[in-house]
Tab-separated table of C-alpha atoms in Angstrom:
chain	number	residue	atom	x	y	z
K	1	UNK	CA	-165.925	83.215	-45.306
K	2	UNK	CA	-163.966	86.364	-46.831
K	3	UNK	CA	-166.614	88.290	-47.473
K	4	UNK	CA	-166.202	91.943	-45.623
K	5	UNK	CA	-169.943	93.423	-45.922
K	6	UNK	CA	-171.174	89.611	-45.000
K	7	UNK	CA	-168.932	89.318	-42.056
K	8	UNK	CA	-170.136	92.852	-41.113
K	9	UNK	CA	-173.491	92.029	-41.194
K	10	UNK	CA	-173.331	89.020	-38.913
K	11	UNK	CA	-171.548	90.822	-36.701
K	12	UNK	CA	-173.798	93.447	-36.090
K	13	UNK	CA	-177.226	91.698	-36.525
K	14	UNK	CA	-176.483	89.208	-33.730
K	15	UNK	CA	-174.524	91.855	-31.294
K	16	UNK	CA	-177.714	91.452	-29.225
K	17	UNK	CA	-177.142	87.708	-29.062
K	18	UNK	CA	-173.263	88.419	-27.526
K	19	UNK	CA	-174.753	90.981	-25.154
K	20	UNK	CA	-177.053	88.140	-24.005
K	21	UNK	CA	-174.525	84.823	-23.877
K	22	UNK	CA	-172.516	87.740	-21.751
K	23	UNK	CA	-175.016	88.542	-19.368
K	24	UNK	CA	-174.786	85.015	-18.314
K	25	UNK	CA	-171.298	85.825	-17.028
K	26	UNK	CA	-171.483	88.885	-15.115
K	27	UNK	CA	-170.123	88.978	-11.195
K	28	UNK	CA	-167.631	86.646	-12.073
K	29	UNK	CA	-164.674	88.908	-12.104
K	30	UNK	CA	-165.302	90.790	-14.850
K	31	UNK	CA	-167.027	94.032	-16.133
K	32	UNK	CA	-170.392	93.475	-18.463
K	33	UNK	CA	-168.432	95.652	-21.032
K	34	UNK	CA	-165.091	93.938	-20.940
K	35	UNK	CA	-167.306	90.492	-20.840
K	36	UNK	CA	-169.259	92.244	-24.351
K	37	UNK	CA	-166.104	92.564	-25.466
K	38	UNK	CA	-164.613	89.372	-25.451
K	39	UNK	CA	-167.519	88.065	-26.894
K	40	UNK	CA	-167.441	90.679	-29.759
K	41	UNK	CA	-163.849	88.603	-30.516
K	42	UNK	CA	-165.481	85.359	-30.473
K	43	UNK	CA	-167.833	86.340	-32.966
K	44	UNK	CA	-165.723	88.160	-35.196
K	45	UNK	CA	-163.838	84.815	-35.267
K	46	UNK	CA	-167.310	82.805	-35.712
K	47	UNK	CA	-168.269	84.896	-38.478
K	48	UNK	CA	-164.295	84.596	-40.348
K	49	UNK	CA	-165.290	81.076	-40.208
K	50	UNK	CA	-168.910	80.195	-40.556
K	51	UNK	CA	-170.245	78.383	-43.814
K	52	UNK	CA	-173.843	79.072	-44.549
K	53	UNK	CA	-173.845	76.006	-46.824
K	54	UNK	CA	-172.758	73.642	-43.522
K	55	UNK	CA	-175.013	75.636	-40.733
K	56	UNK	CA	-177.780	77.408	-41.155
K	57	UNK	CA	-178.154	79.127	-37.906
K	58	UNK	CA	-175.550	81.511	-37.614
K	59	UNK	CA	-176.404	81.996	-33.716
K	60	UNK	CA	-175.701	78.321	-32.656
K	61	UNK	CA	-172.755	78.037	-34.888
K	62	UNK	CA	-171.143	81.236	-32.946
K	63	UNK	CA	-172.424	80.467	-29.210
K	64	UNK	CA	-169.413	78.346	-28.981
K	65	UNK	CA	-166.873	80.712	-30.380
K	66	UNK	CA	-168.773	83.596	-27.975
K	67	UNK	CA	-168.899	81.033	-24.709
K	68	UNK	CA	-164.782	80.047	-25.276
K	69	UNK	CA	-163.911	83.692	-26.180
K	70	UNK	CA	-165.472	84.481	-22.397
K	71	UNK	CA	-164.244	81.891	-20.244
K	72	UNK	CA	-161.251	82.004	-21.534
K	73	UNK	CA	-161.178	85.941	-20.292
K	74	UNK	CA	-162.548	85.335	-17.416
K	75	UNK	CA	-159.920	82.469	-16.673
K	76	UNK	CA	-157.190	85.296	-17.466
K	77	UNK	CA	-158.699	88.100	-16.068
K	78	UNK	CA	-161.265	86.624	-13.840
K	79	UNK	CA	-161.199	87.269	-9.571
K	80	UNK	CA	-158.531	84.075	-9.569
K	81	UNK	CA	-156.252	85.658	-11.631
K	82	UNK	CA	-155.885	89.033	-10.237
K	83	UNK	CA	-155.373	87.311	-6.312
K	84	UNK	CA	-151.674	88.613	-5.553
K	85	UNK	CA	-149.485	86.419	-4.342
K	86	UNK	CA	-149.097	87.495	-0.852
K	87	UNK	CA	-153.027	86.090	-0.616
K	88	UNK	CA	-151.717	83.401	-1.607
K	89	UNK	CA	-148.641	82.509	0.294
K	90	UNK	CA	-147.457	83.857	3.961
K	91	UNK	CA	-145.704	87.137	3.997
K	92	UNK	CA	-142.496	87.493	3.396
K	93	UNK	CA	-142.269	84.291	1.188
K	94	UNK	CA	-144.653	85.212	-1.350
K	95	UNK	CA	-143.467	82.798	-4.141
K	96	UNK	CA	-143.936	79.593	-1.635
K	97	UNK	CA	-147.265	78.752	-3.380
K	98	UNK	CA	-146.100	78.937	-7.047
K	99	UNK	CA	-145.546	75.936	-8.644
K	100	UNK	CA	-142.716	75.112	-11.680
K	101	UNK	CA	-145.441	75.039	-14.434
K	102	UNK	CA	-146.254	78.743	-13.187
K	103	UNK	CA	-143.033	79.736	-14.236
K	104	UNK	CA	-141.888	77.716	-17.371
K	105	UNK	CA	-142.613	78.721	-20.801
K	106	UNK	CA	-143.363	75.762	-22.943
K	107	UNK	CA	-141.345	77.058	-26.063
K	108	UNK	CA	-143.131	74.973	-28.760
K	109	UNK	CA	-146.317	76.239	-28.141
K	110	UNK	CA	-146.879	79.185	-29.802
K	111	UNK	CA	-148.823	81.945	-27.713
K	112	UNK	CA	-152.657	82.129	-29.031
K	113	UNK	CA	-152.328	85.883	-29.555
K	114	UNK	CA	-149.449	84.935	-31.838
K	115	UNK	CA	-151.413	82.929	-33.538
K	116	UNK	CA	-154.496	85.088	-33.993
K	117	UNK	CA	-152.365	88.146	-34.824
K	118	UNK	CA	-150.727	85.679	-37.538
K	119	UNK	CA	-153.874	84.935	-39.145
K	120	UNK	CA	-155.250	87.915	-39.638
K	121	UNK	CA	-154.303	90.541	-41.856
K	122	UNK	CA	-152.255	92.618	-40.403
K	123	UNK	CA	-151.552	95.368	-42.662
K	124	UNK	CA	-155.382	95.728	-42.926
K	125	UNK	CA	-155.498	96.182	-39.712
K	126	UNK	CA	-152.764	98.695	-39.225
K	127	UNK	CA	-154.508	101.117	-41.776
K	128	UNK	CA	-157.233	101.267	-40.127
K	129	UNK	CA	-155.802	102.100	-36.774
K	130	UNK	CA	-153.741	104.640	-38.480
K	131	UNK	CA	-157.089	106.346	-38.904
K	132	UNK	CA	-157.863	106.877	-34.994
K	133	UNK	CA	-156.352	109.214	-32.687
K	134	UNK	CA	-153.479	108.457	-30.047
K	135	UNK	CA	-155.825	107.935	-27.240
K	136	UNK	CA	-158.467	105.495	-29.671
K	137	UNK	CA	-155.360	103.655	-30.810
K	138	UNK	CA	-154.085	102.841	-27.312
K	139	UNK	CA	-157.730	101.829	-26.308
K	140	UNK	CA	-158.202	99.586	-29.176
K	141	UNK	CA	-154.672	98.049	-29.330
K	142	UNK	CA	-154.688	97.109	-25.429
K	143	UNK	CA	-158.526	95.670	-25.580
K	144	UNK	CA	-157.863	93.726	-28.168
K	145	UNK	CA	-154.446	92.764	-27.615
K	146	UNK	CA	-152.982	94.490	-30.582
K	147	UNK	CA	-148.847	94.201	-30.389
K	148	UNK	CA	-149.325	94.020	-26.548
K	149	UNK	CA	-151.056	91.738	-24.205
K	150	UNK	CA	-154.482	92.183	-23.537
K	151	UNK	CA	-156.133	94.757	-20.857
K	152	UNK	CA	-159.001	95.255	-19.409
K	153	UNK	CA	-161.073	98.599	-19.806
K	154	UNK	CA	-160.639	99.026	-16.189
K	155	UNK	CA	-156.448	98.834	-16.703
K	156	UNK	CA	-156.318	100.259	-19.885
K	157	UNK	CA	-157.745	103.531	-17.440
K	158	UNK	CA	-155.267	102.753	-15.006
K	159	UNK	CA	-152.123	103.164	-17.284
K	160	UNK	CA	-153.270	106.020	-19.013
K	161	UNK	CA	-155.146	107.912	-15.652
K	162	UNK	CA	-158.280	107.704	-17.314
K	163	UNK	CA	-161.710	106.117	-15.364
K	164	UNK	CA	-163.114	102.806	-16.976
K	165	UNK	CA	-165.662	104.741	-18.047
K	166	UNK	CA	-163.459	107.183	-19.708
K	167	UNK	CA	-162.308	104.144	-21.568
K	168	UNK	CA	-165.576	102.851	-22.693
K	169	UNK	CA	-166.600	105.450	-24.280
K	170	UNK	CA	-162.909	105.998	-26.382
K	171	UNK	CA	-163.632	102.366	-27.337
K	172	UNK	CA	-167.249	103.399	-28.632
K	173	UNK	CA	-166.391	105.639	-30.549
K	174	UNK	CA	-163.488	104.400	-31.936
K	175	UNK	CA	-165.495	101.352	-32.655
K	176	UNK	CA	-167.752	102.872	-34.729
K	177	UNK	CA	-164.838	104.893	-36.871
K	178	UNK	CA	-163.553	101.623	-37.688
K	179	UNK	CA	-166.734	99.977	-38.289
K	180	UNK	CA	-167.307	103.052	-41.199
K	181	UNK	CA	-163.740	102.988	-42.332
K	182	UNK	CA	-163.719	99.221	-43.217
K	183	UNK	CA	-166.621	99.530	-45.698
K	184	UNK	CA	-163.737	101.621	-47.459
K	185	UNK	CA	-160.263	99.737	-46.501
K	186	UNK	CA	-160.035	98.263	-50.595
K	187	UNK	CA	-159.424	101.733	-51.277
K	188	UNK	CA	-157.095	102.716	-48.715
C-alpha cells in the first residue's frame, strides 16, 4: 500500500489498539511509552504492507507486526539485556561468561535496521526531519533508530541530561509536527 493519507489513517484510527497489545507488556523491562513506541513501528510497517483486498480486518492483520515489533524490543532492551557483565561473571573476569557467538558478527547478514532504513525512503524522511528543531531531531532519530542505533526514551535523556519525561514530551510534539508536515511532503 503507497497510499500516504490511507497509511495515515490506519495509523491513527487503531493507535488505541497498539496502546492496548502494549499494555500486555508492561513490567517487563521496559517503559509503557517506549513499549507504545515500538509498537507505533510495527504498525507503521503493517499499514506499508496491508492489502484491503487480501484482509479485511486491518487490526488482526497488524497484531503480528505490533506483537514482533515489541518482543523484539524488549529482547534488546528488555531487563536481560541491560544485566552488566560483572552480574554475570565473577569480578575481575567479567568476560568469563560471554560466549564466541556474543562476539562475532555474521557478515552476510545484513543488520535489520539496514534493511528497514533501505526500504524506506530516505530522502522523504530527511525533509521532514529537517523541519524539527535540534533537540526534536535527536529525539526522533535515536527512538527510532535513525542513522544510529536505537535508544530508549529513558537513554536518549541520559545522553542529552534531559529526564525521560523531558524526552516524552520532545517526542510528542515532534510527533505531531511530522504527522502535519507529511500531509504536505509532495510539495516539499
Amino acid at each position: 500500500m503507497n497510499d500516504q493519507k490511507t497509511i495515515q489513517k490506519l495509523i491513527s484510527d487503531n493507535q488505541g489498539y497498539v496502546y492496548s497489545l502494549a499494555s500486555h507488556y508492561i513490567n517487563r523491562g521496559l517503559d509503557f511509552e517506549d513499549l507504545v513506541s515500538e509498537g507505533n513501528l510495527g504498525m507503521i510497517k503493517a499499514a506499508q504492507t496491508f492489502d484491503p483486498d487480501k484482509s479485511k480486518h486491518f487490526v488482526n492483520y497488524a497484531s503480528g507486526f505490533i506483537k514482533s515489533s515489541i518482543e523484539k524490543a524488549l529482547k534488546s532492551y528488555g531487563p536481560e539485556a541491560s544485566k552488566s557483565l560483572d552480574d554475570q561473571g565473577p569480578r575481575g573476569n567479567q568476560y568469563s561468561s560471554m560466549s564466541l557467538l556474543q562476539v562475532l558478527e555474521d557478515k552476510n547478514t545484513p543488520p535489520t535496521d539496514d534493511k528497514l532504513w533501505a526500504d524506506s525512503n530516505s530522502e522523504d524522511v530527511e525533509k521532514l526531519l529537517s523541519l524539527l528543531d535540534e533537540r526534536e531531531s535527536i529525539v526522533i532519530r535515536g527512538i527510532y533508530g535513525i542513522g544510529e542505533d536505537k535508544l530508549t526514551m529513558a537513554q536518549i535523556g541520559e545522553e542529552n541530561g534531559w529526564k525521560r519525561e523531558r524526552v516524552r514530551q520532545i517526542r510528542d510534539k515532534a510527533l505531531k509536527k511530522l504527522g502535519k508536515a507529511s500531509i504536505l511532503l509532495p510539495i516539499l
